Amino acid sequence: MLSHPAFAYDEKNDIFYSGFAGRVSNFGNNPDAIPLSLWSFKPDGTGSGTWKEEIGSDDPAFNHLIRPFEGYQAYGGDGALVLGGLTSAQSDEKTKDMQGELPSPGLVTLNMTTKTFTNSSAESFNGKGDAVEGQIHYVPSFGPNGLFMIMGGSKVPAGNNSLLDFSNIWVYESATKVWFNQTATGNIPESRRAFCIAGLNSTDGTYEIFVYGGQNGDLGTDTVPYDEIFILTLPAFHWLKVDYPPAHPRHGHTCNAVGGSQIISIGGVDSNSHIYSGIPHDIATSTFNSSTDPFAQGLGIFDMTTLTWTDHYIANAPPYKQSDLVKSFYTQNPQDAPPAASNPSPAPASTTSTTSSSHTGAIAGGVVGGVVGLALIAGMVFFLFRRRRGRYSKPTGSSTPKLNGNKHLLQQVDGGHTTEYYGGGKGSGRGYHEWSQHQPAELEESRPEMGHDEQLGTVEKPSEMEEPRVEMEAREAVR
């Protein structure tokens, strides 16, 4: 069993993949790392299915790869991504003698069609390509192959000013391996880690990404617990804060758009722990023995249109429509709105994150930070995807809403041209085109893309990385 696992879904072939990210669970009596391998799960339509080892641990494909954990995780199209993260003696057999934890810079991509891995430089992200406990969200309805949005989390090693600012959104186009950097405006969320993320295309041609919960990087009495929801609306790249009374702060949970306008929050850890020590074991004991989850069975349902929490799931919910909060923003800022589309309907949601969006890490990360039986996860994922699939289609109509609105152009990180993306996605008759116009002043200066991509590329060996950081006393057992 792995905690902080990567979990990806190949919608074309109705197959789930896991095993390529995570670490030994903090629960149980087996401290030894599980050999790195790739497993698939094929649902049979009855609530069960078949597990298969696609690539064994002795396969040459894994000679130069090390399993990371706590990285940014997402999947979309035919690819599953793991960005950054950590390695330790508990994450991979190849690092069983490692002391403490080391950063795992770079971007590992699984091509679910060919079942091959690519290890790429990611220095365009954060300067070094290493960070932990942030999120990637796949937006399928913009660009010919969709785009990955990267936000939040913490630099490695953690420390003062290590949290990443939500005013800076990284955008990655996996088909071309090009990075972009976008400045967001509005009510910017406070920097945090271990939050969850989910999103969906609205019937109005926009795409809203919802960020919920998280913590400020300190645990015990220094914890700043978050029980709030922010919305990043595209194409404007503008943040809005949802107004509701806080009652259930948490981190280490997962969020997923699961039908109509509904988001499901699964599990997590009580961020408001009063355990002074902040030692992982004490945090876990506090969470399980003295903290009752206000969500029944650890499941919370949030309505993206009414912006309210509810205690039930609607199986045949109507398509997601913008909330009054989002509508009000575009009414007051028509220059940032997409052109009116004729009868658009929501595109398939991107899936989460382990603590990873509809297409961000995993549809369900378990009751506490992803620690749950994989068969149970697969069953839930299968159920939710089967309900969601077929009800959503790509936006239709003759209009082509720009991803970045009329206010910004996405700035390519390698210093090249700006790029303007249009909604619709692959096969919709819409595309994207590139501009060589002036670079908007509000966009950050570009940094040169460094490193290279290579099939089954070499992950830096421990001796080539930074010195091991001391395992932070205030890190919790599970996120």
XYZ file of C-alpha atoms in Angstrom, residues 4 26-27 133 194 215-225 249-252 268-292 367-369 471-479:
57
model
C 0.609 9.937 -1.684
C 2.683 5.521 7.494
C 0.290 2.885 8.810
C 2.392 19.435 -2.102
C -1.682 20.165 0.801
C -2.286 24.516 5.499
C 0.569 26.969 5.811
C 3.394 24.447 6.175
C 3.542 24.421 9.982
C 1.737 21.934 12.181
C 0.933 21.770 15.876
C 0.281 25.100 17.579
C 1.804 27.046 14.670
C -0.716 25.712 12.155
C -2.734 28.158 10.099
C -5.721 25.987 9.101
C -10.569 23.067 8.049
C -8.494 20.256 6.532
C -5.483 19.393 4.422
C -4.249 16.279 2.662
C -7.963 14.697 4.816
C -6.329 15.598 8.110
C -7.507 18.059 10.752
C -5.277 21.111 10.258
C -6.417 22.599 13.559
C -4.531 20.095 15.704
C -3.636 21.257 19.196
C -0.748 18.798 19.541
C 2.196 21.013 20.378
C 4.984 18.757 19.183
C 3.939 18.599 15.540
C 5.548 15.142 15.387
C 3.831 13.046 12.683
C 2.782 10.277 15.084
C 1.205 12.799 17.451
C -0.626 14.540 14.617
C -2.026 11.213 13.397
C -3.089 10.239 16.920
C -4.824 13.585 17.377
C -6.599 13.316 14.041
C -7.922 9.798 14.547
C -8.610 9.789 18.271
C -9.790 13.287 19.109
C -10.965 14.961 15.917
C -14.373 14.033 14.529
C -9.789 8.987 3.742
C -6.465 10.334 4.962
C -4.174 11.728 2.278
C 12.812 15.533 8.069
C 10.753 18.409 9.308
C 9.538 17.928 12.822
C 6.272 19.576 11.990
C 5.375 17.386 9.027
C 2.303 15.305 9.515
C 2.075 11.572 9.065
C -0.320 11.861 6.173
C -1.455 14.720 4.006
